[in-house]
CSV table of C-alpha atoms in Angstrom, one decimal:
chain,number,residue,atom,x,y,z
P,1,MET,CA,-38.6,-48.1,-33.5
P,2,THR,CA,-37.7,-49.8,-36.9
P,3,ALA,CA,-34.7,-52.0,-37.4
P,4,SER,CA,-33.2,-49.5,-39.9
P,5,THR,CA,-33.5,-46.7,-37.3
P,6,THR,CA,-31.7,-48.9,-34.8
P,7,ARG,CA,-28.9,-49.5,-37.2
P,8,ARG,CA,-28.5,-45.8,-37.9
P,9,SER,CA,-28.5,-45.0,-34.2
P,10,ALA,CA,-25.9,-47.6,-33.5
P,11,ALA,CA,-23.7,-46.3,-36.3
P,12,GLY,CA,-24.2,-42.8,-34.9
P,13,ARG,CA,-23.1,-43.9,-31.4
P,14,SER,CA,-20.1,-45.6,-32.9
P,15,ARG,CA,-19.0,-42.5,-34.8
P,16,THR,CA,-19.6,-40.4,-31.6
P,17,ALA,CA,-17.5,-42.8,-29.6
P,18,VAL,CA,-14.7,-42.6,-32.1
P,19,ALA,CA,-14.8,-38.8,-32.2
P,20,ALA,CA,-14.7,-38.6,-28.4
P,21,ALA,CA,-11.8,-41.0,-28.2
P,22,THR,CA,-10.0,-38.9,-30.8
P,23,ALA,CA,-10.7,-35.7,-28.9
P,24,VAL,CA,-9.3,-37.3,-25.7
P,25,ALA,CA,-6.2,-38.5,-27.5
P,26,ALA,CA,-5.7,-35.0,-28.9
P,27,SER,CA,-6.1,-33.5,-25.5
P,28,LEU,CA,-3.5,-35.8,-24.0
P,29,LEU,CA,-1.1,-35.0,-26.8
P,30,LEU,CA,-1.7,-31.3,-26.2
P,31,LEU,CA,-1.1,-31.7,-22.4
P,32,SER,CA,2.0,-33.7,-23.2
P,33,ALA,CA,3.3,-31.0,-25.5
P,34,CYS,CA,2.4,-28.0,-23.3
P,35,GLY,CA,3.1,-29.6,-19.9
P,36,ASP,CA,0.8,-30.1,-16.9
P,37,GLN,CA,-2.1,-27.5,-17.0
P,38,THR,CA,-3.3,-28.0,-13.4
P,39,ASN,CA,-3.6,-24.8,-11.2
P,40,GLU,CA,-0.7,-26.1,-9.0
P,41,ALA,CA,1.5,-26.7,-12.0
P,42,ILE,CA,0.7,-23.3,-13.5
P,43,ALA,CA,1.5,-21.6,-10.2
P,44,LYS,CA,4.8,-23.3,-10.0
P,45,ARG,CA,5.8,-22.3,-13.5
P,46,GLU,CA,4.8,-18.7,-12.9
P,47,ALA,CA,6.7,-18.7,-9.6
P,48,LYS,CA,9.8,-19.9,-11.4
P,49,LYS,CA,9.5,-17.0,-13.8
P,50,SER,CA,9.1,-14.4,-11.1
P,51,ARG,CA,11.8,-15.5,-8.7
P,52,ASN,CA,15.6,-15.4,-8.7
P,53,VAL,CA,17.0,-18.1,-6.3
P,54,ASN,CA,20.4,-16.6,-6.7
P,55,ALA,CA,19.4,-13.2,-5.3
P,56,PRO,CA,21.4,-12.1,-2.2
P,57,LEU,CA,18.5,-12.5,0.3
P,58,PHE,CA,16.4,-15.2,-1.3
P,59,LYS,CA,17.4,-17.9,1.2
P,60,LEU,CA,16.3,-15.6,4.1
P,61,LEU,CA,12.7,-15.8,3.0
P,62,PRO,CA,10.2,-18.3,4.4
P,63,LYS,CA,9.9,-21.5,2.4
P,64,ASP,CA,6.4,-20.8,1.3
P,65,VAL,CA,7.3,-17.4,-0.1
P,66,GLN,CA,10.3,-18.9,-1.9
P,67,GLU,CA,8.0,-21.4,-3.5
P,68,LYS,CA,5.3,-19.0,-4.7
P,69,GLY,CA,7.9,-16.3,-5.8
P,70,PHE,CA,5.9,-13.2,-4.7
P,71,LEU,CA,4.3,-11.3,-1.9
P,72,GLN,CA,0.9,-9.7,-2.1
P,73,VAL,CA,1.2,-6.1,-0.9
P,74,GLY,CA,-1.9,-4.1,0.4
P,75,SER,CA,-1.7,-0.5,-0.6
P,76,ASP,CA,-3.9,2.6,-1.1
P,77,ILE,CA,-2.8,3.5,-4.6
P,78,THR,CA,-4.2,7.0,-4.5
P,79,TYR,CA,-1.6,8.8,-2.4
P,80,LYS,CA,0.7,10.8,-4.7
P,81,PRO,CA,3.7,10.7,-4.6
P,82,VAL,CA,3.9,7.7,-2.3
P,83,GLU,CA,1.8,5.4,-4.5
P,84,PHE,CA,-0.5,6.2,-7.4
P,85,ARG,CA,-1.5,5.1,-10.9
P,86,SER,CA,-0.2,6.9,-14.0
P,87,ASN,CA,-1.3,5.7,-17.5
P,88,GLY,CA,-2.3,2.4,-15.9
P,89,LYS,CA,1.1,1.9,-14.2
P,90,ILE,CA,1.6,1.9,-10.4
P,91,GLU,CA,4.2,4.5,-9.6
P,92,GLY,CA,5.6,6.3,-6.6
P,93,ILE,CA,8.0,6.1,-3.6
P,94,ASP,CA,6.7,2.8,-2.3
P,95,PRO,CA,6.6,1.0,-5.6
P,96,ASP,CA,10.1,2.2,-6.5
P,97,LEU,CA,11.5,1.1,-3.2
P,98,ALA,CA,9.6,-2.2,-3.4
P,99,ALA,CA,11.2,-2.8,-6.9
P,100,ALA,CA,14.7,-2.2,-5.4
P,101,MET,CA,13.9,-4.6,-2.6
P,102,SER,CA,12.7,-7.2,-5.0
P,103,LYS,CA,16.1,-7.3,-6.7
P,104,GLU,CA,17.6,-8.2,-3.3
P,105,LEU,CA,15.0,-10.7,-2.3
P,106,GLY,CA,14.6,-12.4,-5.7
P,107,ILE,CA,10.8,-12.3,-5.6
P,108,LYS,CA,8.1,-9.9,-6.9
P,109,LEU,CA,6.1,-7.6,-4.6
P,110,ASN,CA,2.7,-7.3,-6.2
P,111,PHE,CA,0.7,-4.1,-5.2
P,112,ASN,CA,-3.0,-4.5,-4.6
P,113,ASN,CA,-5.2,-1.4,-4.4
P,114,ALA,CA,-7.5,-0.9,-1.3
P,115,THR,CA,-8.8,1.9,0.8
P,116,PHE,CA,-6.4,2.8,3.6
P,117,ASP,CA,-8.7,1.9,6.5
P,118,THR,CA,-9.2,-1.7,5.2
P,119,LEU,CA,-5.5,-2.6,5.0
P,120,MET,CA,-5.1,-3.8,8.6
P,121,GLY,CA,-8.2,-6.0,8.2
P,122,GLY,CA,-6.7,-7.3,4.9
P,123,LEU,CA,-3.6,-8.4,6.8
P,124,LYS,CA,-5.6,-10.0,9.5
P,125,SER,CA,-7.6,-12.0,6.9
P,126,LYS,CA,-4.4,-12.9,5.0
P,127,ARG,CA,-5.7,-11.2,1.9
P,128,TYR,CA,-2.3,-9.4,1.8
P,129,ASP,CA,1.1,-10.7,3.0
P,130,ILE,CA,2.3,-7.2,4.0
P,131,ALA,CA,1.1,-3.6,3.7
P,132,MET,CA,3.3,-0.9,2.2
P,133,SER,CA,1.2,2.3,2.0
P,134,ALA,CA,2.6,5.3,3.6
P,135,MET,CA,1.5,3.7,6.9
P,136,THR,CA,2.7,5.5,10.0
P,137,ASP,CA,4.2,3.2,12.6
P,138,THR,CA,2.2,3.6,15.8
P,139,LYS,CA,1.9,1.7,19.0
P,140,GLU,CA,-1.8,1.1,18.4
P,141,ARG,CA,-1.1,-0.6,15.1
P,142,GLN,CA,1.7,-2.6,16.6
P,143,GLU,CA,-0.6,-3.9,19.3
P,144,GLY,CA,-3.7,-4.3,17.1
P,145,ILE,CA,-5.7,-1.6,18.9
P,146,ASP,CA,-8.4,0.4,17.1
P,147,SER,CA,-7.5,4.1,17.5
P,148,ASN,CA,-11.2,5.0,17.6
P,149,THR,CA,-12.5,2.6,20.2
P,150,GLY,CA,-9.3,1.8,22.1
P,151,LYS,CA,-10.2,-1.9,21.8
P,152,LYS,CA,-7.9,-4.7,20.7
P,153,ILE,CA,-9.1,-6.1,17.4
P,154,GLY,CA,-6.2,-8.3,16.4
P,155,LYS,CA,-2.7,-9.4,17.1
P,156,GLY,CA,-1.2,-6.3,15.5
P,157,VAL,CA,1.8,-5.9,13.2
P,158,ASP,CA,5.5,-5.4,13.2
P,159,PHE,CA,6.8,-2.4,11.3
P,160,ILE,CA,10.0,-2.1,9.3
P,161,ASP,CA,10.6,1.7,9.4
P,162,TYR,CA,11.9,3.1,6.2
P,163,LEU,CA,11.0,6.9,6.0
P,164,ASN,CA,10.6,9.7,8.6
P,165,VAL,CA,7.7,12.0,7.9
P,166,GLY,CA,5.3,14.4,9.6
P,167,VAL,CA,1.9,15.8,9.1
P,168,SER,CA,1.4,19.1,7.2
P,169,LEU,CA,-1.5,21.6,6.6
P,170,TYR,CA,-2.3,23.3,3.3
P,171,THR,CA,-5.0,25.7,2.2
P,172,ARG,CA,-6.2,27.2,-1.1
P,173,LYS,CA,-3.5,29.6,-2.4
P,174,GLY,CA,-4.3,33.1,-1.3
P,175,LYS,CA,-7.4,32.0,0.4
P,176,THR,CA,-6.4,30.7,3.8
P,177,ASN,CA,-9.5,32.0,5.6
P,178,GLY,CA,-7.3,32.8,8.6
P,179,VAL,CA,-5.8,29.3,8.9
P,180,ASP,CA,-2.0,29.5,9.5
P,181,GLY,CA,-1.6,26.5,11.8
P,182,TRP,CA,-3.5,23.9,13.9
P,183,GLU,CA,-4.2,26.5,16.6
P,184,THR,CA,-6.3,28.6,14.2
P,185,LEU,CA,-8.5,25.7,13.0
P,186,CYS,CA,-11.0,25.9,15.8
P,187,GLY,CA,-14.4,26.5,14.2
P,188,LYS,CA,-13.0,25.8,10.8
P,189,LYS,CA,-13.5,22.9,8.4
P,190,ILE,CA,-10.7,20.4,7.5
P,191,ALA,CA,-10.6,17.4,5.2
P,192,VAL,CA,-8.5,14.3,5.9
P,193,GLN,CA,-8.1,10.8,4.7
P,194,ARG,CA,-10.0,8.4,6.9
P,195,GLY,CA,-8.0,6.3,9.3
P,196,THR,CA,-4.7,8.2,9.0
P,197,VAL,CA,-2.5,10.0,11.5
P,198,SER,CA,-3.9,13.3,10.1
P,199,HIS,CA,-7.4,12.1,11.0
P,200,ASP,CA,-6.4,11.2,14.6
P,201,LEU,CA,-4.5,14.5,15.0
P,202,ALA,CA,-7.5,16.5,13.8
P,203,LYS,CA,-9.8,14.8,16.3
P,204,ASP,CA,-7.3,15.5,19.1
P,205,LYS,CA,-7.0,19.1,18.1
P,206,SER,CA,-10.8,19.5,17.9
P,207,LYS,CA,-11.0,18.2,21.5
P,208,ALA,CA,-8.4,20.7,22.6
P,209,CYS,CA,-10.5,23.5,21.0
P,210,GLU,CA,-13.5,22.4,23.0
P,211,SER,CA,-11.5,22.2,26.2
P,212,ASN,CA,-10.5,25.9,25.6
P,213,ASP,CA,-14.2,26.9,25.2
P,214,SER,CA,-13.7,27.3,21.4
P,215,GLU,CA,-15.7,25.8,18.6
P,216,PRO,CA,-14.6,22.3,17.5
P,217,ILE,CA,-13.0,21.6,14.2
P,218,SER,CA,-15.4,20.3,11.6
P,219,ILE,CA,-13.7,17.2,10.2
P,220,GLU,CA,-14.6,15.6,6.9
P,221,ALA,CA,-13.0,12.2,6.3
P,222,PHE,CA,-12.6,10.7,2.9
P,223,ASP,CA,-11.6,7.3,1.5
P,224,ASN,CA,-8.5,8.9,-0.2
P,225,ASP,CA,-6.5,12.0,-0.2
P,226,SER,CA,-7.5,13.0,-3.8
P,227,GLU,CA,-11.1,13.4,-2.6
P,228,ALA,CA,-9.9,15.6,0.3
P,229,GLN,CA,-7.9,17.8,-2.2
P,230,THR,CA,-11.0,18.1,-4.4
P,231,ARG,CA,-13.0,19.3,-1.5
P,232,LEU,CA,-10.5,22.0,-0.7
P,233,ARG,CA,-10.1,23.0,-4.3
P,234,THR,CA,-13.8,23.7,-4.6
P,235,GLY,CA,-13.9,25.6,-1.3
P,236,GLY,CA,-15.8,23.1,0.7
P,237,VAL,CA,-13.3,23.1,3.5
P,238,ASP,CA,-10.7,25.5,4.8
P,239,ALA,CA,-7.7,23.2,4.9
P,240,VAL,CA,-6.4,19.7,4.3
P,241,SER,CA,-4.0,17.7,6.5
P,242,SER,CA,-1.8,15.1,4.9
P,243,ASP,CA,1.6,13.5,5.4
P,244,TYR,CA,4.3,15.9,4.4
P,245,PRO,CA,5.4,14.2,1.1
P,246,VAL,CA,1.8,14.1,-0.1
P,247,ALA,CA,1.1,17.7,1.0
P,248,ALA,CA,4.3,19.0,-0.6
P,249,TYR,CA,3.5,17.1,-3.9
P,250,ALA,CA,-0.1,18.4,-4.0
P,251,VAL,CA,1.1,22.0,-3.4
P,252,LYS,CA,3.7,21.7,-6.1
P,253,VAL,CA,1.7,20.0,-8.9
P,254,SER,CA,-2.0,20.9,-8.4
P,255,GLY,CA,-3.0,23.6,-10.9
P,256,LYS,CA,0.8,23.8,-11.7
P,257,GLY,CA,1.4,25.2,-8.3
P,258,LYS,CA,-1.5,27.7,-8.3
P,259,ASP,CA,-4.1,25.8,-6.3
P,260,PHE,CA,-2.6,25.3,-2.8
P,261,GLN,CA,-0.2,26.7,-0.3
P,262,MET,CA,1.5,25.2,2.8
P,263,VAL,CA,0.6,26.8,6.2
P,264,GLY,CA,1.6,26.1,9.7
P,265,GLY,CA,5.4,25.8,9.4
P,266,ALA,CA,7.2,22.5,10.0
P,267,PRO,CA,5.4,19.2,9.9
P,268,LEU,CA,3.9,18.0,13.2
P,269,LYS,CA,4.1,14.5,14.8
P,270,ALA,CA,7.2,13.4,12.9
P,271,ALA,CA,7.0,9.6,12.8
P,272,PRO,CA,8.3,6.8,10.6
P,273,TYR,CA,6.5,5.1,7.7
P,274,GLY,CA,6.7,1.3,8.2
P,275,ILE,CA,6.2,-1.8,6.1
P,276,ALA,CA,3.6,-3.7,8.1
P,277,VAL,CA,4.1,-7.4,8.6
P,278,PRO,CA,1.6,-9.5,10.7
P,279,LYS,CA,2.8,-10.6,14.1
P,280,GLY,CA,4.4,-14.0,14.1
P,281,GLN,CA,6.0,-13.6,10.7
P,282,ASP,CA,9.5,-13.0,12.1
P,283,ARG,CA,11.4,-14.6,9.2
P,284,LEU,CA,9.6,-12.6,6.6
P,285,ARG,CA,9.9,-9.4,8.7
P,286,ASP,CA,13.7,-9.9,9.0
P,287,ALA,CA,14.2,-10.7,5.3
P,288,LEU,CA,12.3,-7.5,4.4
P,289,LYS,CA,14.4,-5.4,6.9
P,290,ALA,CA,17.6,-6.8,5.4
P,291,ALA,CA,16.3,-5.9,1.9
P,292,VAL,CA,15.7,-2.2,3.0
P,293,GLU,CA,19.1,-2.1,4.5
P,294,ARG,CA,20.8,-3.4,1.3
P,295,THR,CA,19.0,-0.8,-0.8
P,296,ILE,CA,20.4,1.9,1.5
P,297,LYS,CA,23.9,0.4,1.2
P,298,ASN,CA,23.8,0.0,-2.6
P,299,GLY,CA,22.5,3.5,-3.2
P,300,SER,CA,19.1,2.6,-4.8
P,301,TYR,CA,17.3,3.9,-1.7
P,302,ALA,CA,18.8,7.4,-2.1
P,303,LYS,CA,18.0,7.4,-5.8
P,304,VAL,CA,14.3,6.8,-5.2
P,305,LEU,CA,14.1,9.5,-2.6
P,306,ASP,CA,16.0,11.9,-4.8
P,307,LYS,CA,13.6,11.1,-7.7
P,308,TRP,CA,10.6,12.0,-5.6
P,309,ASP,CA,12.2,15.0,-3.8
P,310,VAL,CA,11.9,13.5,-0.3
P,311,LYS,CA,15.6,13.2,0.6
P,312,ASP,CA,14.9,14.9,4.0
P,313,ALA,CA,12.7,11.9,4.9
P,314,ALA,CA,15.6,9.4,4.7
P,315,VAL,CA,16.4,7.1,7.6
P,316,LYS,CA,20.0,6.4,8.6
P,317,LYS,CA,19.2,3.2,10.4
P,318,VAL,CA,16.3,0.7,9.7
P,319,GLN,CA,14.5,0.1,12.9
P,320,LEU,CA,11.7,-2.3,13.9
P,321,ASN,CA,8.7,-0.8,15.6
P,322,GLY,CA,10.3,2.5,16.2
P,323,GLY,CA,7.0,4.5,16.2
């Protein structure tokens, strides 16, 4: 290497060092102007935006929830009219009730989409803080028992019951194939959403068929109710079973009321929908219960139910684990 080359390299390093120092100084000035950009600092600023410390029930929340300013809600957002997407926006009974509760709690309730049968696991793994997804309050779920195996798979959840619903049957309009209730389903095909009360009821009814020396019910379980409806619409099954609000909505709007019809009379197995909170989260559970109670008292609860035509499902008293 020649001397002249050495001088040029030294000069180059010198200019590089000056440029680097300038860049660092500029970065420090930017951070000073914009504030701390660490993940923790960003999270604190976002929490400050999303929470209202003066909300009526804010102080009832656990400290960690107060600090982060939101709850992650697990939900199957394919269940019209309880929760669904419309033009990219999450709508329905549950999101509207959650919004009313948010005003009382002073934090956001962020809905996260998942298939229904994964929600309990998501609570167990702490992926979600709570589940609000047309989930029927049952003893098995309270105790963390798998309804298929009868085995205990977790600590279970507490439910804050906020709607009373039952299970309904519907068929293609004018093409019932002889189905006019559960007793006429032996040897027929039915579609349900996997892991739901409708799924459990269909399995129980199928066993009853076999006990009476009849053909069992052929059950097709899908990830979401929309898939079950499509199966019925195309004639692949004889009937679909869903929670009453979902069945009534499907009959009303699908094909502008020309696709489906209700059969079988009044809903069966009337039971409450509950907001699921992992066992041991008593403070969070009680704050959420208080929030539902306040929405009932201030009238926002009735407005939501009226909007979605489910006034008959209203609860008069908010109970814990009433299923």
